[in-house]
Coordinates of C-alpha atoms in Angstrom, one line a residue:
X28 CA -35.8 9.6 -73.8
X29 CA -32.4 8.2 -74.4
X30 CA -30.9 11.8 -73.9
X31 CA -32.7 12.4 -70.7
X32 CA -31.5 8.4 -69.1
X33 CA -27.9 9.9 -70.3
X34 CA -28.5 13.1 -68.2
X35 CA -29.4 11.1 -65.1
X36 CA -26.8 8.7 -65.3
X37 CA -24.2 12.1 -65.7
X38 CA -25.6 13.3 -62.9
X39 CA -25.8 10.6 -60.4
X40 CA -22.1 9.7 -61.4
X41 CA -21.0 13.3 -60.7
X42 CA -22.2 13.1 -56.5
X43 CA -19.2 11.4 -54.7
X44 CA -19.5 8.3 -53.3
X45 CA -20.4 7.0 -50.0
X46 CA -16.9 6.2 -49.5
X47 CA -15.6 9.8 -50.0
X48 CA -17.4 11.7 -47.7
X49 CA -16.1 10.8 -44.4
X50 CA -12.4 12.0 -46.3
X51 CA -12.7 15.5 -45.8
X52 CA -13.0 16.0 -42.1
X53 CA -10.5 13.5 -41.3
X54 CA -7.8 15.1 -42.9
X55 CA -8.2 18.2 -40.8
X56 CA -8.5 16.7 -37.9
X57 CA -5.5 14.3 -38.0
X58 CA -3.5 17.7 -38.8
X59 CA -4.8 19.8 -35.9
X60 CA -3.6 16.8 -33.6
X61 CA 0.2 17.1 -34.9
X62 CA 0.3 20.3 -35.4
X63 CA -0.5 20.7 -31.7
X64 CA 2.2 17.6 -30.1
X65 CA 4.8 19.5 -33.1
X66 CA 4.0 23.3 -31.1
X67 CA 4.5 21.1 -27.7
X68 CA 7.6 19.7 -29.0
X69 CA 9.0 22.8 -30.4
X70 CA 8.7 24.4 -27.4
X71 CA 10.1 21.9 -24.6
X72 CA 13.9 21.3 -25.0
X73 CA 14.7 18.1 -26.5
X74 CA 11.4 17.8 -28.3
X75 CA 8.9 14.4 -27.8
X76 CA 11.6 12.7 -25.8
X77 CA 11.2 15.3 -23.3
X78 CA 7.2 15.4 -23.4
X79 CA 6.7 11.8 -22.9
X80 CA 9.2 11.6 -20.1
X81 CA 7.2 14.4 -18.5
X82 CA 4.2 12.9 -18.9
X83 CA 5.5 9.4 -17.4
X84 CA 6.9 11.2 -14.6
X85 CA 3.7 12.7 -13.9
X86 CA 1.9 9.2 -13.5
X87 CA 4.3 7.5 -11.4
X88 CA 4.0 10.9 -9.3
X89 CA 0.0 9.9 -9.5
X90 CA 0.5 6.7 -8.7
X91 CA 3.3 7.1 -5.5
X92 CA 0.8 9.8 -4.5
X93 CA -2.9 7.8 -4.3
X94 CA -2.5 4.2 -5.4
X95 CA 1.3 2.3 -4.4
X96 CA 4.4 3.7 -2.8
X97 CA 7.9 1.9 -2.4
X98 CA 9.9 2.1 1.0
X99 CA 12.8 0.8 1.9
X100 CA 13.8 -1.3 5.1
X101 CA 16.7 0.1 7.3
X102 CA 16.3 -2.0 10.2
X103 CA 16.2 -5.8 11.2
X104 CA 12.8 -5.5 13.4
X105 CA 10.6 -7.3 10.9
X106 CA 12.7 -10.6 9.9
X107 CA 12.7 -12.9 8.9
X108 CA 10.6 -11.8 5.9
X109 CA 11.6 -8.7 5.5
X110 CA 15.2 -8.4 5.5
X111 CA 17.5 -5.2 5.9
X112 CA 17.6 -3.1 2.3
X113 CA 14.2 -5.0 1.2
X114 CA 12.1 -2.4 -1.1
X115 CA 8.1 -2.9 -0.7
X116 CA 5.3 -1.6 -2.6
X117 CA 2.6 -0.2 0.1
X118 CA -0.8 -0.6 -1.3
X119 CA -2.4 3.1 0.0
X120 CA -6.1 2.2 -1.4
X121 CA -6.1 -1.0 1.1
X122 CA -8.4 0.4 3.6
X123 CA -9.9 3.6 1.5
X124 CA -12.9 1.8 0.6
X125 CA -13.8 -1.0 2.5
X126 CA -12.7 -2.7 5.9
X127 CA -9.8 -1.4 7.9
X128 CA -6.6 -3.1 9.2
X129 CA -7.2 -6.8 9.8
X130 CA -5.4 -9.1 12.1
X131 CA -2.0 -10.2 10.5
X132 CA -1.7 -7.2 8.3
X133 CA 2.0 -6.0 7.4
X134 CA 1.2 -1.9 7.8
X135 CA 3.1 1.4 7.3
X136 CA 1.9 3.8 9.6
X137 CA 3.2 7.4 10.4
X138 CA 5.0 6.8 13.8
X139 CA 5.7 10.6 14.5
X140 CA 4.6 11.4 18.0
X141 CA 3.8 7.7 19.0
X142 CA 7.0 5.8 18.3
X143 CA 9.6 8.5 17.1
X144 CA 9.8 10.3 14.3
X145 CA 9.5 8.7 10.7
X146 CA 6.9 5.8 9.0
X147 CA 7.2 2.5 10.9
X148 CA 6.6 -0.7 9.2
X149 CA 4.4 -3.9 12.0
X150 CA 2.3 -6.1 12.1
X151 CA -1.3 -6.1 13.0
X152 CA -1.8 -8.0 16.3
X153 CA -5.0 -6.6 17.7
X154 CA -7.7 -4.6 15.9
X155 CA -10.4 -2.4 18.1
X156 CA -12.1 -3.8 20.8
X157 CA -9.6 -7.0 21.0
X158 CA -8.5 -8.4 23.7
X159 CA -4.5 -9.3 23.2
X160 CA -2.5 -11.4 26.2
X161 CA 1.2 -12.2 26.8
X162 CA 1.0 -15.0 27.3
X163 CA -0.2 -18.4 27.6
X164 CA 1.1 -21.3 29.3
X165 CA 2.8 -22.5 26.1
X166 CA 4.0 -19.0 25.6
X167 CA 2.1 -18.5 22.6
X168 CA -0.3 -14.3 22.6
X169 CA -3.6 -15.0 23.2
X170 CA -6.4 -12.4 21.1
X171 CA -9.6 -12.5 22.5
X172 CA -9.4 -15.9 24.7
X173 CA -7.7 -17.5 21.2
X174 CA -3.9 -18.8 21.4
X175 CA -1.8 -17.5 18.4
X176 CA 0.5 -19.8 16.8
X177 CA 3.1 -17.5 14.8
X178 CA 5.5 -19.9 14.1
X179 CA 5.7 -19.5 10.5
X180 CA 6.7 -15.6 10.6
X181 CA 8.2 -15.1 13.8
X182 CA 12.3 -14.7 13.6
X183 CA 14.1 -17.9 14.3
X184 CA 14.7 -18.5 18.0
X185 CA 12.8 -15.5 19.1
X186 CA 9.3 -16.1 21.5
X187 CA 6.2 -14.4 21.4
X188 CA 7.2 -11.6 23.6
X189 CA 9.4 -11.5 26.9
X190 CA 7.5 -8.2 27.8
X191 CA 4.1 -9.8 29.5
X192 CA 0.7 -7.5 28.9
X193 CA -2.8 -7.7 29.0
X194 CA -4.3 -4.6 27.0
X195 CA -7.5 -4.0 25.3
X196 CA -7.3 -2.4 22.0
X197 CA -9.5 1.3 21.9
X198 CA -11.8 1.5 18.7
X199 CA -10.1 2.9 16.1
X200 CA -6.6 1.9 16.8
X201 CA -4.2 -1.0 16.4
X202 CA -2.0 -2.9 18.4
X203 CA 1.1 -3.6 16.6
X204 CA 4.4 -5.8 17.0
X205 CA 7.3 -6.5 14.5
X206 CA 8.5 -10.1 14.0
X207 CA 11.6 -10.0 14.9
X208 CA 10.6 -9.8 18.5
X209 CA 13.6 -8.8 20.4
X210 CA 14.9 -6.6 18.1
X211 CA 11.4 -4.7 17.6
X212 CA 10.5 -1.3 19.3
X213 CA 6.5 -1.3 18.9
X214 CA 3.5 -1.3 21.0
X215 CA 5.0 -2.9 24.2
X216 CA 7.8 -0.7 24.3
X217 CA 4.8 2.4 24.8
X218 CA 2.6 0.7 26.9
X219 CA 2.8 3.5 29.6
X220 CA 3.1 6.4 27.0
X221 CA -0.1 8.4 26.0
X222 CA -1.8 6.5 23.7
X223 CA -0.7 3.3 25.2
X224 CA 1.2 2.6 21.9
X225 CA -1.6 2.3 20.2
X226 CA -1.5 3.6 16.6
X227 CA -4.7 5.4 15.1
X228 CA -6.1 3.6 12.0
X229 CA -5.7 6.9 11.0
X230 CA -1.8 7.5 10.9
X231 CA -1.6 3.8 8.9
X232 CA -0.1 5.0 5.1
X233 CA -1.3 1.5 3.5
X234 CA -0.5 -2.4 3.2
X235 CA 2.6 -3.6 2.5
X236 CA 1.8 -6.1 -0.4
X237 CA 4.7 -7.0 -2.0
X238 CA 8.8 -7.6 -1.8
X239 CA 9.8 -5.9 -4.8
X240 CA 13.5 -5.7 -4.6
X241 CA 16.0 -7.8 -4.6
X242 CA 14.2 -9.7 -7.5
X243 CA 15.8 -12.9 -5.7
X244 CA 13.4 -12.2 -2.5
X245 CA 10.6 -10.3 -4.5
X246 CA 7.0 -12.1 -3.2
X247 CA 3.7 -10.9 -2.1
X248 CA 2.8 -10.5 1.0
X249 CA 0.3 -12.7 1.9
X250 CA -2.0 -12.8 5.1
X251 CA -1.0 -15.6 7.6
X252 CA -3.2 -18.2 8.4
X253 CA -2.4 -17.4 12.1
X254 CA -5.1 -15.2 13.1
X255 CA -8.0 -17.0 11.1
X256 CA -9.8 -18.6 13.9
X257 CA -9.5 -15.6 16.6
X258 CA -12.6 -14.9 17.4
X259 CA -14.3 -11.3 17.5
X260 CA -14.0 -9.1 20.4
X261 CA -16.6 -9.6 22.7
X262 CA -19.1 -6.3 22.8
X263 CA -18.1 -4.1 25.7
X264 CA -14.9 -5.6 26.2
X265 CA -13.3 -2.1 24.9
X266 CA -14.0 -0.7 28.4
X267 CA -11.1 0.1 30.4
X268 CA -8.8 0.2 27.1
X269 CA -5.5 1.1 27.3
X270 CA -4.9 -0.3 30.2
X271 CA -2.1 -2.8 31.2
X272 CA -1.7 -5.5 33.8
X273 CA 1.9 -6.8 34.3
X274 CA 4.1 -4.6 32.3
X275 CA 7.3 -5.3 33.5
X276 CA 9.2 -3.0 30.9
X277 CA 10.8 -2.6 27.1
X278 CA 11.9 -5.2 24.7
X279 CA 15.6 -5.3 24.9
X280 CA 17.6 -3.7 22.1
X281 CA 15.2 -2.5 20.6
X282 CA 15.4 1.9 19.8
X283 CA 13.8 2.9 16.9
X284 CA 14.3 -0.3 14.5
X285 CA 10.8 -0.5 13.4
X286 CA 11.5 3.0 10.8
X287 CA 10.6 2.7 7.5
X288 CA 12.7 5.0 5.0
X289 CA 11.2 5.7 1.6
X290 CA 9.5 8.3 -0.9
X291 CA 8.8 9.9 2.9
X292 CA 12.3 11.1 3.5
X293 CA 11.8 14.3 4.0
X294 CA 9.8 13.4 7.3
X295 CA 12.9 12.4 8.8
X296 CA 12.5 8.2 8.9
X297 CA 15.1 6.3 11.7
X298 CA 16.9 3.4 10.4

């Protein structure tokens, strides 16, 4: 009896323990992983340094691509908040999966064959179907029978708009000034142009959301308070878009300004 308990014990002792088991597979598989980053590195010139710079350049190639791309202001038209040499961060998932430009959005559209020939940086003044009026007896734009106090963006001693206009804005595209009013080429500028400088929903790259450079002037973006209490367009009031009562010509000094120049370079951007 006492020989046979000693066999047992001998034999349970000589199974490996729980805690051994899991030992064996790990060790090739940690191996297999540098082995392959060591073939990688051997082969790239200047080894891991190199890899991981590739691979970080690839993201923010990702990234300008689909999700945030910077550009760069060349041009006065949008002061006071966005001042000459101003880089922003244009958020190009904005309107992807929801609700498209709203009222007071900053946007970077693709201007080619509407305004000139580059990206263009405005703001949202009218959506589709609104009904937007320069101006009222205070001199204030009126959107849809609502006057528009835009006080707190608009460049200092600038008004609404000289240029007077009465236009609805076609489903599916935007009406569009700059703040810096006189010094802004944008919709009222194409008001007799095909289109009626309008700019497709379409042609708009993304948001601007945020001041990124100088770090001194970096902000976001927020929406003004302006256009909160502008009603909704009326149904039917889209008929006879395009149209414009009044127009009594362009925005003095104004050729171009509005360009954006950024990752899009190659497109040929005014400043």
């Amino acid at each position: 009896m006492d020989t046979e308990a000693q066999h047992t014990e001998r034999d349970r002792s000589s199974r490996p323990s729980d805690s051994e088991q899991p030992s064996e597979p790990e060790g090739p598989e940690e191996r297999s992983r540098s082995a392959f980053t060591g073939w990688i590195a051997r082969w790239v010139p200047g080894g891991r340094i190199t890899v991981t710079l590739l691979v970080l350049l690839a993201f923010l190639l990702l990234l300008s691509t689909f999700v945030l791309q910077p550009f760069q202001i060349p041009s006065g038209s949008m002061e006071r908040g966005l001042r000459i040499g101003d880089r922003v961060l244009v958020n190009k998932l904005a309107y992807r999966f929801g609700d498209g430009p709203r009222r007071g959005d900053v946007v970077v559209f693709d201007g080619t064959g509407l305004f000139g020939h580059g990206d263009y940086i405005k703001r949202v003044v009218g959506v589709g179907g609104d009904h937007v009026v320069c101006c009222d007896r205070e001199g204030r734009l009126r959107v849809n029978g609502q006057s528009v106090d835009e006080s707190a963006f608009l460049h200092p001693g600038d008004r609404p708009s000289t240029v007077p206009f009465d236009v609805v804005v076609p489903d599916g595209t935007l009406f569009v000034l700059g703040d810096h009013r006189s010094a802004s080429s944008d919709s009222r500028d194409h008001l007799g142009s095909p289109g009626g400088g309008m700019v497709p929903v379409d042609e708009v790259i993304g948001r601007a959301d945020w001041i990124v450079w100088p770090f001194g002037h970096a902000t976001h973006l927020d929406r003004p308070d302006a256009y909160a209490r502008v009603p909704e367009a009326e149904a039917g009031e889209a008929d006879g878009a395009g149209t414009a009562d009044g127009v009594s010509g362009g925005t003095a000094g104004a050729a171009l300004d509005g360009a954006v120049g950024g990752a899009r370079r190659s497109e040929g951007a005014d400043g």
